[in-house]
Amino acid sequence: MSRTTLLRLLAAAPLAAATACTPPAEPAPVPAPVETAPAPPALQIVAQPPALGAPRPYTLPPIEEFRLENGLRVVVVRQASVPLVTGRLILEAGAEHEPAERNGLAVLTANLLPEGTAALPGPELAERMERLGAQFQTGAGQNSTFAVVTALKPAFAEALGLAAQAVTAPAFPARDFERVKQQAITAHVQSQSTVEGLAAEAFARAVFAAQAPYSRLPGGTASTLAQVTRDDVVRWHRTMYVPAGATLLLVGDVAADEARQIARQAFGSWRGAAPRLARKPNPARPAQRTRVILVDRPGSVQSHIRVGQAAPGAEDPDVIRLTALTQVLGGAFNARINQNLRERHGWTYGAFANFNPARGAGTLFINSSVRTNATDSALVESVREYRRIVEEPVPAEELTGATGNLVGSFPASVQTVQGLAQRMQNLLVWGLPMDYYATYREQLAAVAPGDVARVGGARLTPGAATIVVAGDLAQIEAPIRALNLGDVEVWSPAGERVR
């Protein structure tokens, strides 16, 4: 065993112990390093990864599109490597359009679709999908609602027809409505019992203005979900689930002429006028100084930390450069924040950075769950890394390694029809050109250190960042206040400032 490997194991040991039981009053002593014999060649290879090779070639499959007579847009991406087809119906029915007091309505409606129609009850729908070997899923996010069905080519047309019935004519049985609604409420209660869930909800509320739809998570809260009635769901479906403005994305072993016939057979009789939807802005909450928001979870053995801010939306021209910046900061195991918090200090099982662009706005943040008695130290290092990515030039070799990781892994992410369809769905929802990924890797590889410095300086404000820490305030509040990182606020789990 190499000295490096042994030190990593020794550093991780106190963390494992701390998460398995109540933390000790005093920090566990760190064992002294032990001198060992030189590492064998195999372990030396792990310690020093090989140089990046040339990226695998990738050509975006041909894309065709047309509209049905009812206004439904159909986009066909032919990838005939396997006899499989996936279809995604994408609707302009995201949570951003729902009333704030009914937060969770879009997701709840989508989750009710598999419960079936008046003529095709949910259990029968599931059984027929199973007999076809098809997978059927539904869901919703901030910008859209989607229904996905995947099947082998010979069974796809029938599976899509069943999915179309569920989406266009759901029965929303009263008993199933109550059951699915209670499941959603329970899911929120469970989320609120974790430091990760508390921090995620508080961070969204903190970085966006109070009236911005993005200040609310799409799943809703126990309070808002409790107010949703079956009539709300029926009205939402009648208004928002219409062919005009919707898109059917077909990816896989299907040609355009086949796709036209299949789409018309499944959705040709669907009718409805597009709702008048005004695009809602999602402004960031103004901040001149760093805010530190603490959320109490008594008895927690870990704290969850988020350091970041609102960020540009998916259609912004700096998205590629911000993606590269985020990858350096915390996009992979060997990125800065994980090397610092996990590998150097052993405070966490993993620390990462996320850039989540949505339509019109997004978020960029560092996040990690750390043991309670290391919360203040981990927070200091998180803030330091967030500042460093803006204030210090990124070495060219480090940037090349980070972007090379993204460039090299892209073909694997789109080799399945499901993976490619997910990527193409994002383009449709965000209003980006359908050939976006034809030059995606070349754009990433061309990002230079000067680009990262420029975009970091122009788009990120570490001096006015938002920090959220969820954990046991009896143990973490005083040490965090002593850091003097910014204005400290204590919030309730419901997002109300209590002091």
CSV table of C-alpha atoms in Angstrom, one decimal:
chain,number,residue,atom,x,y,z
A,1,MET,CA,0.0,0.0,0.0
A,2,SER,CA,1.4,3.4,-1.0
A,3,ARG,CA,1.9,6.2,1.6
A,4,THR,CA,-0.7,8.3,-0.3
A,5,THR,CA,-3.3,5.7,-0.2
A,6,LEU,CA,-2.7,4.9,3.4
A,7,LEU,CA,-3.0,8.6,4.4
A,8,ARG,CA,-6.3,8.8,2.5
A,9,LEU,CA,-7.7,5.8,4.4
A,10,LEU,CA,-6.5,7.2,7.7
A,11,ALA,CA,-8.1,10.6,6.9
A,12,ALA,CA,-11.4,9.0,6.0
A,13,ALA,CA,-11.6,6.9,9.2
A,14,PRO,CA,-12.8,9.6,11.6
A,15,LEU,CA,-15.5,10.7,9.1
A,16,ALA,CA,-17.0,7.2,8.9
A,17,ALA,CA,-17.1,7.0,12.7
A,18,ALA,CA,-18.7,10.4,13.0
A,19,THR,CA,-21.5,9.6,10.7
A,20,ALA,CA,-22.3,6.2,12.3
A,21,CYS,CA,-23.0,7.5,15.8
A,22,THR,CA,-23.2,10.6,17.9
A,23,PRO,CA,-20.1,12.6,17.4
A,24,PRO,CA,-17.6,12.6,20.3
A,25,ALA,CA,-17.2,15.7,22.5
A,26,GLU,CA,-13.6,16.1,21.4
A,27,PRO,CA,-12.3,15.6,17.8
A,28,ALA,CA,-10.9,12.2,17.2
A,29,PRO,CA,-7.1,12.2,17.1
A,30,VAL,CA,-5.6,11.9,13.6
A,31,PRO,CA,-3.2,8.9,13.5
A,32,ALA,CA,0.4,9.8,12.7
A,33,PRO,CA,1.6,9.0,9.2
A,34,VAL,CA,3.4,5.6,8.9
A,35,GLU,CA,6.4,5.2,6.7
A,36,THR,CA,6.0,2.4,4.3
A,37,ALA,CA,7.9,0.7,1.5
A,38,PRO,CA,7.8,2.4,-2.0
A,39,ALA,CA,4.6,1.9,-3.8
A,40,PRO,CA,4.3,-0.9,-6.3
A,41,PRO,CA,4.0,0.2,-10.0
A,42,ALA,CA,0.2,-0.5,-10.2
A,43,LEU,CA,-0.6,1.9,-7.4
A,44,GLN,CA,1.7,4.6,-8.8
A,45,ILE,CA,-0.4,4.5,-12.0
A,46,VAL,CA,-3.5,5.2,-9.9
A,47,ALA,CA,-1.8,8.1,-8.1
A,48,GLN,CA,-0.8,9.7,-11.4
A,49,PRO,CA,-3.6,9.4,-14.1
A,50,PRO,CA,-2.5,8.9,-17.7
A,51,ALA,CA,-2.4,11.8,-20.1
A,52,LEU,CA,-5.6,12.5,-22.0
A,53,GLY,CA,-5.9,10.9,-25.4
A,54,ALA,CA,-7.5,12.2,-28.6
A,55,PRO,CA,-11.3,12.4,-28.1
A,56,ARG,CA,-13.4,9.8,-29.8
A,57,PRO,CA,-15.0,11.1,-33.0
A,58,TYR,CA,-18.7,12.0,-32.7
A,59,THR,CA,-21.2,13.0,-35.4
A,60,LEU,CA,-24.6,14.3,-34.4
A,61,PRO,CA,-27.3,12.1,-36.0
A,62,PRO,CA,-29.5,13.6,-38.7
A,63,ILE,CA,-32.5,15.7,-37.4
A,64,GLU,CA,-35.8,16.3,-39.2
A,65,GLU,CA,-38.9,18.0,-38.0
A,66,PHE,CA,-42.5,18.7,-39.1
A,67,ARG,CA,-45.9,19.6,-37.6
A,68,LEU,CA,-49.1,17.7,-37.4
A,69,GLU,CA,-52.3,19.4,-38.5
A,70,ASN,CA,-53.2,20.1,-34.8
A,71,GLY,CA,-50.0,22.1,-34.4
A,72,LEU,CA,-47.9,19.5,-32.6
A,73,ARG,CA,-44.3,19.9,-33.5
A,74,VAL,CA,-42.5,16.6,-34.2
A,75,VAL,CA,-38.7,16.4,-34.1
A,76,VAL,CA,-37.0,13.1,-35.3
A,77,VAL,CA,-33.5,12.2,-34.5
A,78,ARG,CA,-32.5,9.0,-36.2
A,79,GLN,CA,-30.0,6.9,-34.3
A,80,ALA,CA,-30.4,3.4,-35.8
A,81,SER,CA,-27.5,1.6,-34.0
A,82,VAL,CA,-30.0,-0.5,-32.0
A,83,PRO,CA,-33.7,-1.3,-32.8
A,84,LEU,CA,-35.0,0.9,-30.0
A,85,VAL,CA,-37.1,4.1,-30.0
A,86,THR,CA,-37.8,6.6,-27.3
A,87,GLY,CA,-40.5,9.3,-27.5
A,88,ARG,CA,-40.7,12.4,-25.3
A,89,LEU,CA,-43.8,14.6,-25.3
A,90,ILE,CA,-42.6,17.9,-24.0
A,91,LEU,CA,-45.3,20.4,-22.8
A,92,GLU,CA,-45.1,24.1,-21.9
A,93,ALA,CA,-46.5,23.2,-18.5
A,94,GLY,CA,-43.7,23.7,-16.1
A,95,ALA,CA,-43.8,24.9,-12.5
A,96,GLU,CA,-42.9,28.4,-13.5
A,97,HIS,CA,-46.4,29.0,-14.7
A,98,GLU,CA,-48.3,27.6,-11.6
A,99,PRO,CA,-49.7,29.9,-8.9
A,100,ALA,CA,-47.3,30.3,-6.0
A,101,GLU,CA,-49.9,29.2,-3.5
A,102,ARG,CA,-50.3,26.0,-5.5
A,103,ASN,CA,-46.6,25.2,-5.8
A,104,GLY,CA,-46.3,21.6,-6.8
A,105,LEU,CA,-49.3,21.5,-9.0
A,106,ALA,CA,-47.4,20.9,-12.3
A,107,VAL,CA,-45.4,18.0,-10.8
A,108,LEU,CA,-48.5,16.5,-9.1
A,109,THR,CA,-50.5,16.6,-12.4
A,110,ALA,CA,-47.6,14.9,-14.3
A,111,ASN,CA,-47.3,12.2,-11.6
A,112,LEU,CA,-51.1,11.4,-11.9
A,113,LEU,CA,-50.9,10.6,-15.6
A,114,PRO,CA,-49.9,7.0,-15.2
A,115,GLU,CA,-53.1,6.5,-13.1
A,116,GLY,CA,-54.9,6.0,-16.4
A,117,THR,CA,-58.0,7.1,-18.3
A,118,ALA,CA,-61.7,6.3,-17.9
A,119,ALA,CA,-61.3,3.6,-20.5
A,120,LEU,CA,-57.8,2.5,-19.6
A,121,PRO,CA,-57.3,2.3,-15.8
A,122,GLY,CA,-53.8,2.7,-14.4
A,123,PRO,CA,-53.2,-1.0,-13.6
A,124,GLU,CA,-54.3,-2.0,-17.1
A,125,LEU,CA,-52.1,0.6,-18.6
A,126,ALA,CA,-49.1,-0.6,-16.6
A,127,GLU,CA,-49.8,-4.2,-17.5
A,128,ARG,CA,-50.1,-3.5,-21.3
A,129,MET,CA,-46.9,-1.4,-21.2
A,130,GLU,CA,-45.2,-4.3,-19.4
A,131,ARG,CA,-46.4,-6.8,-22.0
A,132,LEU,CA,-44.9,-4.6,-24.7
A,133,GLY,CA,-41.6,-4.4,-22.8
A,134,ALA,CA,-42.0,-0.6,-22.8
A,135,GLN,CA,-41.0,1.9,-20.1
A,136,PHE,CA,-43.4,4.8,-19.4
A,137,GLN,CA,-42.5,7.8,-17.2
A,138,THR,CA,-43.8,11.2,-16.6
A,139,GLY,CA,-42.5,14.3,-14.7
A,140,ALA,CA,-42.2,18.0,-14.6
A,141,GLY,CA,-39.6,20.7,-13.8
A,142,GLN,CA,-39.5,24.5,-13.7
A,143,ASN,CA,-39.8,24.9,-17.5
A,144,SER,CA,-41.8,21.9,-18.8
A,145,THR,CA,-43.7,18.7,-18.3
A,146,PHE,CA,-42.7,15.6,-20.1
A,147,ALA,CA,-43.9,12.0,-20.7
A,148,VAL,CA,-41.4,9.4,-21.9
A,149,VAL,CA,-42.0,6.1,-23.5
A,150,THR,CA,-39.3,3.7,-24.7
A,151,ALA,CA,-39.7,0.4,-26.5
A,152,LEU,CA,-38.2,-1.9,-29.1
A,153,LYS,CA,-39.0,-0.7,-32.6
A,154,PRO,CA,-41.8,-3.3,-33.4
A,155,ALA,CA,-43.7,-2.4,-30.2
A,156,PHE,CA,-43.1,1.4,-30.1
A,157,ALA,CA,-46.1,2.6,-32.1
A,158,GLU,CA,-48.5,0.7,-29.8
A,159,ALA,CA,-46.6,1.9,-26.7
A,160,LEU,CA,-46.7,5.5,-27.8
A,161,GLY,CA,-50.5,5.2,-28.5
A,162,LEU,CA,-51.0,4.0,-24.9
A,163,ALA,CA,-48.9,6.9,-23.6
A,164,ALA,CA,-50.9,9.3,-25.7
A,165,GLN,CA,-54.1,8.1,-24.1
A,166,ALA,CA,-52.7,8.6,-20.6
A,167,VAL,CA,-51.4,12.2,-21.4
A,168,THR,CA,-54.4,13.5,-23.4
A,169,ALA,CA,-57.4,12.0,-21.6
A,170,PRO,CA,-56.4,11.2,-17.9
A,171,ALA,CA,-59.3,10.4,-15.6
A,172,PHE,CA,-57.6,11.7,-12.4
A,173,PRO,CA,-59.7,9.3,-10.1
A,174,ALA,CA,-60.4,11.0,-6.8
A,175,ARG,CA,-59.0,8.1,-4.8
A,176,ASP,CA,-55.7,8.1,-6.8
A,177,PHE,CA,-55.5,11.9,-6.6
A,178,GLU,CA,-55.5,11.8,-2.8
A,179,ARG,CA,-53.0,8.9,-2.7
A,180,VAL,CA,-50.5,10.6,-5.1
A,181,LYS,CA,-51.0,13.9,-3.3
A,182,GLN,CA,-50.2,12.4,0.1
A,183,GLN,CA,-47.1,10.7,-1.5
A,184,ALA,CA,-46.0,14.2,-2.6
A,185,ILE,CA,-46.5,15.7,0.8
A,186,THR,CA,-44.7,12.8,2.5
A,187,ALA,CA,-41.8,13.2,0.1
A,188,HIS,CA,-41.5,16.9,1.1
A,189,VAL,CA,-41.7,16.0,4.8
A,190,GLN,CA,-38.9,13.5,4.3
A,191,SER,CA,-36.8,16.0,2.4
A,192,GLN,CA,-37.2,18.5,5.2
A,193,SER,CA,-35.8,15.9,7.6
A,194,THR,CA,-32.4,16.0,5.8
A,195,VAL,CA,-29.8,18.8,5.9
A,196,GLU,CA,-29.6,18.5,2.1
A,197,GLY,CA,-33.3,19.1,1.6
A,198,LEU,CA,-33.3,22.0,4.0
A,199,ALA,CA,-30.3,23.7,2.3
A,200,ALA,CA,-31.6,23.2,-1.2
A,201,GLU,CA,-35.0,24.8,-0.4
A,202,ALA,CA,-33.4,27.7,1.5
A,203,PHE,CA,-30.8,28.3,-1.2
A,204,ALA,CA,-33.5,28.7,-3.9
A,205,ARG,CA,-35.4,31.1,-1.7
A,206,ALA,CA,-32.3,33.1,-0.9
A,207,VAL,CA,-30.8,33.7,-4.3
A,208,PHE,CA,-33.9,34.6,-6.2
A,209,ALA,CA,-36.4,37.5,-5.6
A,210,ALA,CA,-39.4,36.6,-3.5
A,211,GLN,CA,-41.8,36.6,-6.5
A,212,ALA,CA,-39.5,34.7,-8.9
A,213,PRO,CA,-40.9,31.3,-9.7
A,214,TYR,CA,-37.4,29.8,-9.4
A,215,SER,CA,-37.4,30.8,-5.7
A,216,ARG,CA,-39.7,27.8,-5.2
A,217,LEU,CA,-38.7,24.2,-5.9
A,218,PRO,CA,-41.0,22.4,-8.5
A,219,GLY,CA,-42.0,19.7,-6.1
A,220,GLY,CA,-43.8,22.1,-3.8
A,221,THR,CA,-44.1,22.1,-0.1
A,222,ALA,CA,-46.3,20.2,2.3
A,223,SER,CA,-48.2,23.5,2.9
A,224,THR,CA,-48.8,24.4,-0.8
A,225,LEU,CA,-49.5,20.8,-1.8
A,226,ALA,CA,-52.2,20.6,0.9
A,227,GLN,CA,-54.1,23.4,-0.9
A,228,VAL,CA,-54.1,21.7,-4.3
A,229,THR,CA,-57.5,20.2,-5.2
A,230,ARG,CA,-58.5,17.7,-7.8
A,231,ASP,CA,-60.3,20.6,-9.6
A,232,ASP,CA,-57.0,22.5,-9.7
A,233,VAL,CA,-55.4,19.5,-11.5
A,234,VAL,CA,-58.3,19.1,-13.9
A,235,ARG,CA,-58.1,22.8,-14.8
A,236,TRP,CA,-54.3,22.8,-15.2
A,237,HIS,CA,-54.5,19.8,-17.5
A,238,ARG,CA,-57.3,21.3,-19.6
A,239,THR,CA,-55.4,24.6,-20.0
A,240,MET,CA,-51.8,23.5,-20.3
A,241,TYR,CA,-51.9,20.0,-22.0
A,242,VAL,CA,-52.6,21.0,-25.6
A,243,PRO,CA,-50.8,20.1,-28.9
A,244,ALA,CA,-50.1,23.7,-30.0
A,245,GLY,CA,-46.9,24.6,-28.3
A,246,ALA,CA,-46.0,21.0,-27.4
A,247,THR,CA,-43.3,19.0,-29.1
A,248,LEU,CA,-43.0,15.2,-29.7
A,249,LEU,CA,-39.3,14.2,-29.8
A,250,LEU,CA,-38.6,10.8,-31.3
A,251,VAL,CA,-35.1,9.4,-31.0
A,252,GLY,CA,-33.9,6.1,-32.2
A,253,ASP,CA,-34.4,3.7,-35.1
A,254,VAL,CA,-37.2,5.6,-36.8
A,255,ALA,CA,-37.2,7.4,-40.1
A,256,ALA,CA,-39.1,10.7,-40.7
A,257,ASP,CA,-41.9,9.1,-42.8
A,258,GLU,CA,-42.4,6.4,-40.2
A,259,ALA,CA,-42.4,9.0,-37.4
A,260,ARG,CA,-45.1,11.0,-39.2
A,261,GLN,CA,-47.4,8.0,-39.4
A,262,ILE,CA,-46.7,7.0,-35.8
A,263,ALA,CA,-47.2,10.5,-34.4
A,264,ARG,CA,-50.4,11.1,-36.3
A,265,GLN,CA,-51.8,7.7,-35.2
A,266,ALA,CA,-51.1,8.5,-31.5
A,267,PHE,CA,-51.8,12.3,-31.3
A,268,GLY,CA,-53.6,13.2,-34.5
A,269,SER,CA,-57.0,13.6,-32.8
A,270,TRP,CA,-55.7,15.7,-29.9
A,271,ARG,CA,-57.1,19.2,-29.9
A,272,GLY,CA,-56.7,22.4,-27.9
A,273,ALA,CA,-55.6,26.0,-28.3
A,274,ALA,CA,-52.3,27.1,-26.8
A,275,PRO,CA,-52.6,29.1,-23.6
A,276,ARG,CA,-51.4,32.7,-23.5
A,277,LEU,CA,-48.3,32.4,-21.3
A,278,ALA,CA,-46.2,35.4,-20.5
A,279,ARG,CA,-42.6,34.7,-19.8
A,280,LYS,CA,-42.0,35.3,-16.1
A,281,PRO,CA,-38.7,36.9,-15.1
A,282,ASN,CA,-36.6,35.3,-12.4
A,283,PRO,CA,-34.4,38.1,-11.0
A,284,ALA,CA,-31.7,37.5,-8.5
A,285,ARG,CA,-32.3,38.9,-5.0
A,286,PRO,CA,-30.2,42.0,-4.7
A,287,ALA,CA,-27.2,41.6,-2.5
A,288,GLN,CA,-24.3,44.0,-1.6
A,289,ARG,CA,-22.7,41.7,0.9
A,290,THR,CA,-22.5,38.0,1.5
A,291,ARG,CA,-25.5,36.6,3.3
A,292,VAL,CA,-25.1,33.6,5.6
A,293,ILE,CA,-28.3,31.7,6.2
A,294,LEU,CA,-28.5,29.1,8.9
A,295,VAL,CA,-31.3,26.5,9.1
A,296,ASP,CA,-31.6,24.4,12.2
A,297,ARG,CA,-31.7,20.6,12.2
A,298,PRO,CA,-31.2,19.6,15.9
A,299,GLY,CA,-29.0,16.6,16.5
A,300,SER,CA,-27.7,16.3,12.9
A,301,VAL,CA,-24.3,14.7,12.7
A,302,GLN,CA,-23.6,16.5,9.4
A,303,SER,CA,-24.1,19.9,8.1
A,304,HIS,CA,-24.9,20.7,4.4
A,305,ILE,CA,-23.1,23.7,2.9
A,306,ARG,CA,-24.0,25.7,-0.2
A,307,VAL,CA,-21.9,28.6,-1.4
A,308,GLY,CA,-23.0,30.3,-4.6
A,309,GLN,CA,-25.4,32.6,-6.3
A,310,ALA,CA,-27.9,33.1,-9.2
A,311,ALA,CA,-26.3,32.5,-12.6
A,312,PRO,CA,-27.1,33.1,-16.3
A,313,GLY,CA,-29.7,31.0,-18.0
A,314,ALA,CA,-29.2,28.2,-20.5
A,315,GLU,CA,-29.4,30.5,-23.6
A,316,ASP,CA,-26.6,32.8,-22.3
A,317,PRO,CA,-23.5,33.0,-24.6
A,318,ASP,CA,-21.3,32.4,-21.6
A,319,VAL,CA,-22.8,29.0,-20.7
A,320,ILE,CA,-19.9,27.0,-22.2
A,321,ARG,CA,-17.3,29.0,-20.4
A,322,LEU,CA,-19.2,28.8,-17.1
A,323,THR,CA,-19.5,25.0,-17.6
A,324,ALA,CA,-15.7,24.9,-17.9
A,325,LEU,CA,-15.3,27.1,-14.8
A,326,THR,CA,-17.6,24.8,-12.8
A,327,GLN,CA,-15.8,21.7,-13.9
A,328,VAL,CA,-12.5,23.1,-12.6
A,329,LEU,CA,-14.2,24.2,-9.3
A,330,GLY,CA,-16.0,21.0,-8.6
A,331,GLY,CA,-17.2,19.0,-11.6
A,332,ALA,CA,-15.3,15.8,-10.9
A,333,PHE,CA,-13.5,13.8,-8.2
A,334,ASN,CA,-10.2,15.4,-8.9
A,335,ALA,CA,-11.6,19.0,-9.0
A,336,ARG,CA,-10.6,21.6,-6.5
A,337,ILE,CA,-13.3,21.5,-3.9
A,338,ASN,CA,-13.3,17.7,-3.6
A,339,GLN,CA,-9.5,17.6,-3.4
A,340,ASN,CA,-9.6,20.2,-0.7
A,341,LEU,CA,-12.5,19.1,1.6
A,342,ARG,CA,-12.3,15.4,1.1
A,343,GLU,CA,-8.8,14.4,0.0
A,344,ARG,CA,-6.8,17.0,1.9
A,345,HIS,CA,-8.9,17.3,5.1
A,346,GLY,CA,-11.2,14.3,5.3
A,347,TRP,CA,-14.3,16.3,6.2
A,348,THR,CA,-16.7,14.9,3.7
A,349,TYR,CA,-17.4,11.9,1.5
A,350,GLY,CA,-17.6,14.3,-1.5
A,351,ALA,CA,-17.8,18.0,-2.5
A,352,PHE,CA,-18.9,19.3,-5.8
A,353,ALA,CA,-19.9,22.4,-7.8
A,354,ASN,CA,-23.0,22.7,-9.9
A,355,PHE,CA,-24.0,25.0,-12.7
A,356,ASN,CA,-27.8,24.5,-13.2
A,357,PRO,CA,-28.9,26.7,-16.1
A,358,ALA,CA,-32.6,26.9,-16.7
A,359,ARG,CA,-34.6,29.1,-19.1
A,360,GLY,CA,-33.7,32.7,-18.4
A,361,ALA,CA,-31.7,32.1,-15.2
A,362,GLY,CA,-29.9,29.5,-13.2
A,363,THR,CA,-27.7,28.8,-10.2
A,364,LEU,CA,-24.0,28.1,-9.6
A,365,PHE,CA,-22.8,26.8,-6.3
A,366,ILE,CA,-20.5,24.6,-4.3
A,367,ASN,CA,-22.1,22.0,-2.1
A,368,SER,CA,-21.1,19.4,0.4
A,369,SER,CA,-22.2,17.6,3.5
A,370,VAL,CA,-19.5,17.7,6.2
A,371,ARG,CA,-19.3,16.4,9.7
A,372,THR,CA,-20.7,18.8,12.2
A,373,ASN,CA,-17.5,19.5,14.1
A,374,ALA,CA,-15.8,20.5,10.9
A,375,THR,CA,-18.5,22.8,9.6
A,376,ASP,CA,-16.8,26.1,10.2
A,377,SER,CA,-13.5,24.9,8.7
A,378,ALA,CA,-15.2,23.4,5.7
A,379,LEU,CA,-17.1,26.6,5.1
A,380,VAL,CA,-13.9,28.7,5.2
A,381,GLU,CA,-12.3,26.4,2.6
A,382,SER,CA,-15.5,26.5,0.4
A,383,VAL,CA,-15.5,30.3,0.4
A,384,ARG,CA,-11.8,30.3,-0.3
A,385,GLU,CA,-12.2,28.1,-3.4
A,386,TYR,CA,-15.2,30.2,-4.6
A,387,ARG,CA,-13.0,33.3,-4.4
A,388,ARG,CA,-10.0,31.6,-5.9
A,389,ILE,CA,-11.7,30.5,-9.1
A,390,VAL,CA,-12.6,34.2,-9.7
A,391,GLU,CA,-9.5,36.0,-8.4
A,392,GLU,CA,-6.6,33.7,-9.5
A,393,PRO,CA,-5.9,32.6,-13.1
A,394,VAL,CA,-6.6,28.9,-13.8
A,395,PRO,CA,-3.5,27.1,-15.0
A,396,ALA,CA,-3.8,26.0,-18.6
A,397,GLU,CA,-3.0,22.4,-17.8
A,398,GLU,CA,-5.7,22.2,-15.1
A,399,LEU,CA,-8.3,23.7,-17.4
A,400,THR,CA,-7.4,21.4,-20.2
A,401,GLY,CA,-7.8,18.4,-17.9
A,402,ALA,CA,-11.2,19.6,-16.8
A,403,THR,CA,-12.6,20.4,-20.2
A,404,GLY,CA,-11.0,17.2,-21.6
A,405,ASN,CA,-13.0,15.2,-19.1
A,406,LEU,CA,-16.2,16.8,-20.4
A,407,VAL,CA,-15.2,16.4,-24.1
A,408,GLY,CA,-14.2,12.8,-23.7
A,409,SER,CA,-17.2,11.7,-21.8
A,410,PHE,CA,-19.8,13.4,-24.1
A,411,PRO,CA,-20.1,10.5,-26.6
A,412,ALA,CA,-20.8,8.1,-23.8
A,413,SER,CA,-23.6,10.3,-22.5
A,414,VAL,CA,-25.4,10.3,-25.8
A,415,GLN,CA,-24.7,6.7,-27.0
A,416,THR,CA,-28.1,5.5,-25.8
A,417,VAL,CA,-31.4,6.8,-27.3
A,418,GLN,CA,-32.5,7.8,-23.8
A,419,GLY,CA,-29.3,9.8,-23.1
A,420,LEU,CA,-29.5,11.6,-26.5
A,421,ALA,CA,-33.2,12.3,-26.0
A,422,GLN,CA,-32.5,13.9,-22.6
A,423,ARG,CA,-29.9,16.2,-24.2
A,424,MET,CA,-32.2,17.1,-27.1
A,425,GLN,CA,-35.1,17.8,-24.8
A,426,ASN,CA,-33.1,20.5,-23.0
A,427,LEU,CA,-32.5,22.2,-26.3
A,428,LEU,CA,-36.2,22.2,-27.1
A,429,VAL,CA,-37.2,23.5,-23.7
A,430,TRP,CA,-34.5,26.2,-23.6
A,431,GLY,CA,-35.1,27.3,-27.2
A,432,LEU,CA,-31.6,26.5,-28.4
A,433,PRO,CA,-30.8,25.3,-32.0
A,434,MET,CA,-31.1,21.6,-32.6
A,435,ASP,CA,-27.6,21.3,-33.9
A,436,TYR,CA,-26.1,22.8,-30.7
A,437,TYR,CA,-24.3,19.6,-29.9
A,438,ALA,CA,-22.7,19.4,-33.3
A,439,THR,CA,-19.9,21.7,-32.1
A,440,TYR,CA,-20.4,21.4,-28.3
A,441,ARG,CA,-17.1,19.5,-27.8
A,442,GLU,CA,-15.1,21.9,-30.0
A,443,GLN,CA,-16.4,24.9,-28.1
A,444,LEU,CA,-15.5,23.3,-24.7
A,445,ALA,CA,-12.0,22.4,-25.9
A,446,ALA,CA,-11.5,26.0,-27.1
A,447,VAL,CA,-12.1,27.6,-23.7
A,448,ALA,CA,-8.9,29.3,-22.6
A,449,PRO,CA,-7.7,30.4,-19.1
A,450,GLY,CA,-8.5,34.0,-20.2
A,451,ASP,CA,-12.1,33.0,-20.9
A,452,VAL,CA,-12.6,31.5,-17.5
A,453,ALA,CA,-11.0,34.6,-15.9
A,454,ARG,CA,-13.2,36.9,-17.9
A,455,VAL,CA,-16.5,35.1,-17.2
A,456,GLY,CA,-15.7,34.5,-13.6
A,457,GLY,CA,-15.0,38.2,-13.0
A,458,ALA,CA,-18.0,39.3,-15.0
A,459,ARG,CA,-20.6,36.8,-13.8
A,460,LEU,CA,-19.6,35.8,-10.2
A,461,THR,CA,-19.6,38.0,-7.1
A,462,PRO,CA,-17.9,36.1,-4.3
A,463,GLY,CA,-18.0,39.2,-2.2
A,464,ALA,CA,-21.8,39.1,-2.3
A,465,ALA,CA,-22.4,35.4,-2.4
A,466,THR,CA,-25.2,33.4,-0.7
A,467,ILE,CA,-24.1,30.9,1.9
A,468,VAL,CA,-26.6,28.4,3.3
A,469,VAL,CA,-25.7,26.0,6.1
A,470,ALA,CA,-28.2,23.5,7.4
A,471,GLY,CA,-27.2,21.6,10.5
A,472,ASP,CA,-27.3,21.5,14.3
A,473,LEU,CA,-27.3,25.2,15.2
A,474,ALA,CA,-26.4,24.5,18.9
A,475,GLN,CA,-23.0,23.3,17.6
A,476,ILE,CA,-22.4,25.3,14.4
A,477,GLU,CA,-23.9,28.8,14.9
A,478,ALA,CA,-21.3,30.3,17.2
A,479,PRO,CA,-18.3,29.1,15.2
A,480,ILE,CA,-19.9,30.3,11.9
A,481,ARG,CA,-20.7,33.7,13.4
A,482,ALA,CA,-17.1,34.0,14.6
A,483,LEU,CA,-15.9,33.7,11.0
A,484,ASN,CA,-17.5,37.1,10.1
A,485,LEU,CA,-18.2,36.0,6.5
A,486,GLY,CA,-21.2,38.3,6.1
A,487,ASP,CA,-24.7,39.1,7.5
A,488,VAL,CA,-25.9,36.1,9.4
A,489,GLU,CA,-29.6,35.1,9.4
A,490,VAL,CA,-31.4,32.2,11.0
A,491,TRP,CA,-34.3,30.8,9.0
A,492,SER,CA,-37.0,28.3,9.8
A,493,PRO,CA,-37.4,25.2,7.6
A,494,ALA,CA,-40.3,27.0,6.0
A,495,GLY,CA,-38.0,29.8,4.8
A,496,GLU,CA,-39.0,32.4,7.3
A,497,ARG,CA,-36.4,34.5,9.0
A,498,VAL,CA,-36.7,34.0,12.7
A,499,ARG,CA,-33.7,36.1,13.8
